[in-house]
mmCIF file of C-alpha atoms in Angstrom:
data_model
loop_
_atom_site.group_PDB
_atom_site.id
_atom_site.type_symbol
_atom_site.label_atom_id
_atom_site.label_comp_id
_atom_site.label_asym_id
_atom_site.label_seq_id
_atom_site.Cartn_x
_atom_site.Cartn_y
_atom_site.Cartn_z
ATOM 1 C CA MET P 216 -15.741 -12.978 15.181
ATOM 2 C CA SER P 217 -13.971 -11.710 17.302
ATOM 3 C CA PRO P 218 -13.061 -8.226 16.469
ATOM 4 C CA ALA P 219 -8.607 -8.087 15.436
ATOM 5 C CA ARG P 220 -6.226 -7.491 18.399
ATOM 6 C CA ALA P 221 -3.157 -5.509 18.615
ATOM 7 C CA PRO P 222 -0.858 -8.061 16.653
ATOM 8 C CA LYS P 223 2.764 -8.608 17.575
ATOM 9 C CA ARG P 224 5.809 -7.062 16.347
ATOM 10 C CA PRO P 225 7.778 -9.987 14.560
ATOM 11 C CA HIS P 226 10.972 -10.856 13.891
ATOM 12 C CA PRO P 227 13.015 -7.718 12.102
ATOM 13 C CA HIS P 228 13.917 -9.735 9.029
ATOM 14 C CA ALA P 229 11.319 -11.788 8.576
ATOM 15 C CA PRO P 230 8.256 -9.449 7.263
ATOM 16 C CA TYR P 231 9.662 -8.462 3.815
ATOM 17 C CA PRO P 232 11.356 -9.744 0.982
ATOM 18 C CA ARG P 233 15.430 -10.062 1.648
ATOM 19 C CA ASP P 234 16.050 -7.313 -2.094
ATOM 20 C CA LEU P 235 13.248 -4.651 -0.353
ATOM 21 C CA ASP P 236 16.257 -2.547 0.772
ATOM 22 C CA ALA P 237 18.026 -2.863 -2.343
ATOM 23 C CA ARG P 238 15.090 -2.110 -4.354
ATOM 24 C CA VAL P 239 14.177 1.435 -2.047
ATOM 25 C CA ALA P 240 17.693 2.393 -2.359
ATOM 26 C CA GLN P 241 17.728 2.098 -6.141
ATOM 27 C CA PHE P 242 15.224 5.534 -5.816
ATOM 28 C CA ALA P 243 16.882 9.105 -6.475
ATOM 29 C CA SER P 244 15.087 10.960 -4.362
ATOM 30 C CA PRO P 245 15.103 10.969 -0.809
ATOM 31 C CA VAL P 246 11.161 11.392 -0.552
ATOM 32 C CA THR P 247 10.678 8.588 -2.414
ATOM 33 C CA ARG P 248 12.663 6.477 -0.537
ATOM 34 C CA ILE P 249 11.323 7.699 3.246
ATOM 35 C CA LEU P 250 7.771 6.732 1.221
ATOM 36 C CA LEU P 251 8.869 3.296 0.344
ATOM 37 C CA ALA P 252 10.831 2.428 3.955
ATOM 38 C CA GLY P 253 8.504 3.534 6.087
ATOM 39 C CA GLU P 254 6.291 1.152 8.259
ATOM 40 C CA GLY P 255 3.860 3.925 9.255
ATOM 41 C CA LEU P 256 1.107 6.059 7.742
ATOM 42 C CA THR P 257 1.454 6.931 4.050
ATOM 43 C CA THR P 258 -0.942 9.622 3.860
ATOM 44 C CA PRO P 259 0.634 11.891 6.326
ATOM 45 C CA LEU P 260 3.604 11.413 3.751
ATOM 46 C CA LEU P 261 1.926 12.274 0.864
ATOM 47 C CA GLN P 262 0.215 14.949 2.752
ATOM 48 C CA ALA P 263 3.947 16.953 3.189
ATOM 49 C CA ALA P 264 5.293 15.391 0.126
ATOM 50 C CA SER P 265 2.063 17.338 -1.963
ATOM 51 C CA ASP P 266 2.056 20.720 0.587
ATOM 52 C CA GLY P 267 -1.566 19.818 0.991
ATOM 53 C CA ARG P 268 -4.456 17.603 2.582
ATOM 54 C CA LEU P 269 -5.643 14.664 1.453
ATOM 55 C CA ARG P 270 -9.448 13.297 0.679
ATOM 56 C CA ALA P 271 -10.604 9.626 -0.480
ATOM 57 C CA ARG P 272 -12.354 9.665 -3.667
ATOM 58 C CA VAL P 273 -13.720 6.034 -4.442
ATOM 59 C CA TRP P 274 -14.086 4.814 -8.116
ATOM 60 C CA SER P 275 -15.588 1.343 -6.686
ATOM 61 C CA LEU P 276 -16.390 -1.131 -4.072
ATOM 62 C CA ARG P 277 -16.940 -3.861 -4.824
ATOM 63 C CA GLU P 278 -18.322 -7.283 -2.310
ATOM 64 C CA VAL P 279 -15.923 -10.270 -4.185
ATOM 65 C CA ALA P 280 -15.604 -14.192 -3.641
ATOM 66 C CA ALA P 281 -11.766 -14.775 -3.068
ATOM 67 C CA GLU P 282 -11.447 -17.029 -6.149
ATOM 68 C CA GLN P 283 -11.989 -13.486 -8.523
ATOM 69 C CA LEU P 284 -9.613 -11.785 -6.940
ATOM 70 C CA ASP P 285 -5.821 -11.014 -8.636
ATOM 71 C CA PRO P 286 -3.656 -13.631 -7.881
ATOM 72 C CA GLY P 287 -0.984 -11.616 -5.589
ATOM 73 C CA ALA P 288 -3.603 -10.300 -3.276
ATOM 74 C CA ARG P 289 -4.882 -13.923 -2.918
ATOM 75 C CA LYS P 290 -1.248 -15.135 -1.940
ATOM 76 C CA GLN P 291 0.172 -12.216 0.534
ATOM 77 C CA LEU P 292 -4.020 -12.304 1.954
ATOM 78 C CA ARG P 293 -3.609 -16.612 2.438
ATOM 79 C CA LEU P 294 -7.032 -16.570 0.657
ATOM 80 C CA SER P 295 -7.482 -20.839 -0.158
ATOM 81 C CA GLY P 296 -11.420 -20.978 0.541
ATOM 82 C CA PRO P 297 -14.546 -20.046 -0.376
ATOM 83 C CA GLU P 298 -13.804 -16.043 1.622
ATOM 84 C CA ARG P 299 -15.691 -12.728 0.468
ATOM 85 C CA CYS P 300 -13.313 -10.199 0.314
ATOM 86 C CA LEU P 301 -14.084 -6.548 -0.409
ATOM 87 C CA VAL P 302 -12.535 -4.670 -2.975
ATOM 88 C CA ARG P 303 -11.592 -0.914 -2.917
ATOM 89 C CA HIS P 304 -10.484 1.353 -5.555
ATOM 90 C CA THR P 305 -9.739 4.473 -4.399
ATOM 91 C CA GLY P 306 -7.650 8.526 -5.185
ATOM 92 C CA LEU P 307 -6.320 10.151 -2.895
ATOM 93 C CA VAL P 308 -6.416 14.173 -4.391
ATOM 94 C CA LEU P 309 -5.885 16.970 -3.313
ATOM 95 C CA ALA P 310 -8.361 20.112 -2.511
ATOM 96 C CA CYS P 311 -7.783 20.834 -6.197
ATOM 97 C CA GLY P 312 -8.932 17.536 -7.684
ATOM 98 C CA ALA P 313 -5.554 16.617 -8.307
ATOM 99 C CA LEU P 314 -4.580 12.925 -7.895
ATOM 100 C CA VAL P 315 -1.768 11.935 -5.733
ATOM 101 C CA SER P 316 -1.912 8.236 -5.224
ATOM 102 C CA ASP P 317 -3.886 5.338 -6.946
ATOM 103 C CA ASN P 318 -4.889 2.304 -4.555
ATOM 104 C CA VAL P 319 -6.911 -0.992 -4.468
ATOM 105 C CA VAL P 320 -7.542 -1.865 -1.626
ATOM 106 C CA VAL P 321 -8.303 -5.748 -1.049
ATOM 107 C CA ALA P 322 -10.033 -6.903 2.308
ATOM 108 C CA ARG P 323 -11.200 -9.863 3.783
ATOM 109 C CA MET P 324 -14.924 -9.890 5.517
ATOM 110 C CA GLY P 325 -16.278 -10.627 8.450
ATOM 111 C CA VAL P 326 -13.388 -10.635 10.200
ATOM 112 C CA ASP P 327 -13.513 -7.693 11.921
ATOM 113 C CA PRO P 328 -16.711 -5.745 11.551
ATOM 114 C CA ARG P 329 -14.558 -2.480 12.322
ATOM 115 C CA VAL P 330 -12.405 -3.345 9.380
ATOM 116 C CA ASP P 331 -15.342 -4.065 6.980
ATOM 117 C CA ARG P 332 -17.137 -0.282 8.397
ATOM 118 C CA VAL P 333 -13.393 1.298 7.171
ATOM 119 C CA VAL P 334 -12.915 0.035 4.305
ATOM 120 C CA GLY P 335 -16.894 0.300 3.195
ATOM 121 C CA ASP P 336 -16.421 4.188 3.805
ATOM 122 C CA ARG P 337 -16.492 6.006 0.569
ATOM 123 C CA GLY P 338 -15.234 9.062 2.048
ATOM 124 C CA ARG P 339 -11.867 8.869 4.112
ATOM 125 C CA PRO P 340 -7.885 7.386 3.368
ATOM 126 C CA LEU P 341 -7.922 3.459 5.003
ATOM 127 C CA GLY P 342 -5.230 4.721 7.367
ATOM 128 C CA PHE P 343 -6.791 7.400 8.856
ATOM 129 C CA ALA P 344 -9.634 5.924 9.291
ATOM 130 C CA LEU P 345 -8.882 2.897 11.005
ATOM 131 C CA ALA P 346 -6.651 4.840 13.470
ATOM 132 C CA ASP P 347 -9.791 6.371 14.287
ATOM 133 C CA ALA P 348 -11.882 3.097 14.518
ATOM 134 C CA GLY P 349 -8.984 1.638 17.303
ATOM 135 C CA VAL P 350 -7.765 -0.876 14.716
ATOM 136 C CA VAL P 351 -4.287 -1.464 15.190
ATOM 137 C CA LEU P 352 -2.894 -3.783 12.399
ATOM 138 C CA GLU P 353 0.680 -4.153 11.690
ATOM 139 C CA ARG P 354 2.235 -3.430 8.010
ATOM 140 C CA ARG P 355 3.966 -5.401 6.375
ATOM 141 C CA VAL P 356 5.785 -4.563 2.522
ATOM 142 C CA HIS P 357 6.586 -7.037 -0.102
ATOM 143 C CA TRP P 358 7.154 -4.976 -3.223
ATOM 144 C CA VAL P 359 8.182 -1.607 -4.352
ATOM 145 C CA GLY P 360 8.729 -1.180 -7.756
ATOM 146 C CA ARG P 361 7.889 0.838 -10.621
ATOM 147 C CA ARG P 362 4.316 0.790 -13.135
ATOM 148 C CA ARG P 363 2.993 3.225 -15.380
ATOM 149 C CA TRP P 364 0.990 6.032 -14.278
ATOM 150 C CA ARG P 365 -2.453 7.350 -15.748
ATOM 151 C CA GLY P 366 -0.909 8.890 -19.720
ATOM 152 C CA GLY P 367 2.111 6.435 -19.505
ATOM 153 C CA GLY P 368 5.206 7.700 -17.685
ATOM 154 C CA PRO P 369 6.884 5.577 -14.843
ATOM 155 C CA CYS P 370 5.533 6.021 -11.281
ATOM 156 C CA VAL P 371 6.217 4.360 -8.019
ATOM 157 C CA CYS P 372 4.427 1.870 -6.842
ATOM 158 C CA LYS P 373 3.963 -0.235 -3.064
ATOM 159 C CA ALA P 374 2.489 -3.197 -1.832
ATOM 160 C CA TYR P 375 1.835 -4.557 1.413
ATOM 161 C CA THR P 376 -0.244 -5.813 3.422
ATOM 162 C CA LEU P 377 -2.024 -4.798 7.012
ATOM 163 C CA HIS P 378 -1.521 -7.857 9.673
ATOM 164 C CA ALA P 379 -3.936 -8.597 13.149
ATOM 165 C CA ALA P 380 -2.578 -11.059 15.490
ATOM 166 C CA ALA P 381 -4.997 -14.164 13.008
ATOM 167 C CA GLY P 382 -2.766 -13.014 10.386
ATOM 168 C CA PRO P 383 -3.131 -10.441 7.305
ATOM 169 C CA LEU P 384 -5.903 -8.737 6.804
ATOM 170 C CA VAL P 385 -6.325 -6.251 4.325
ATOM 171 C CA HIS P 386 -3.990 -6.132 0.718
ATOM 172 C CA VAL P 387 -3.090 -2.516 -0.381
ATOM 173 C CA GLU P 388 -1.246 -2.282 -3.570
ATOM 174 C CA GLU P 389 -0.450 1.800 -4.295
ATOM 175 C CA LEU P 390 0.317 4.280 -7.226
ATOM 176 C CA PHE P 391 2.035 7.222 -6.432
ATOM 177 C CA SER P 392 2.180 10.715 -9.001
ATOM 178 C CA PRO P 393 5.519 11.382 -10.090
ATOM 179 C CA ARG P 394 5.073 14.908 -9.865
ATOM 180 C CA VAL P 395 4.327 13.964 -5.995
ATOM 181 C CA VAL P 396 6.924 11.109 -5.506
ATOM 182 C CA PRO P 397 9.349 11.505 -8.014
ATOM 183 C CA ALA P 398 10.327 7.701 -9.513
ATOM 184 C CA ASP P 399 13.790 8.158 -11.441
ATOM 185 C CA VAL P 400 15.889 5.581 -10.120
ATOM 186 C CA ARG P 401 19.668 5.968 -9.841
ATOM 187 C CA LEU P 402 22.145 5.533 -12.553
ATOM 188 C CA PRO P 403 24.331 2.059 -11.770
ATOM 189 C CA GLN P 404 27.885 2.262 -9.787
ATOM 190 C CA LEU P 405 30.391 1.964 -12.723
ATOM 191 C CA PRO P 406 33.593 -0.346 -11.247
ATOM 192 C CA GLN P 407 35.970 1.865 -9.752
ATOM 193 C CA GLY P 408 38.873 3.463 -11.622
ATOM 194 C CA GLN P 409 36.469 2.892 -15.241
ATOM 195 C CA PRO P 410 36.360 6.105 -17.331
ATOM 196 C CA THR P 411 32.575 7.156 -17.706
#
């Protein structure tokens, strides 16, 4: 199969759910809102927020059949048949070992050999490795919100797909350490004139 070509820019309102902007706006921290609203690489923003260089720590890497995937990832990647995917569970960590983000990457296999190589690389953050390999993919954010971080407290989460001209190739769900990306949400606004 031929390598993925650079995708065309979609209509600005087409790629994500209508409530995404409101979901981003609910977070109190501007750092969190910038990270969630950004369409570029997440790793440089995390490095700036954590004040350190990040490296990838791959906990697991396996090849699976599409029907074994989480239904959400399967739907976003538009998988319906006997496709094979690489599933990579990775953390981005600081030199001291502190975990900054925890993510699960699901990539369609056999569409672009460069993507297969990058996702299979255990030593580098995904975005940096894709850029170095010359792979240009468009990011489409599908969901932002809160989940549970290791230890039980709330954390910020973002789910998105990376698209080539032929369609979605990679699904990423990323959870962010609340020490780096605050998970606090704004209090609901009271109607004017109402006592607090």
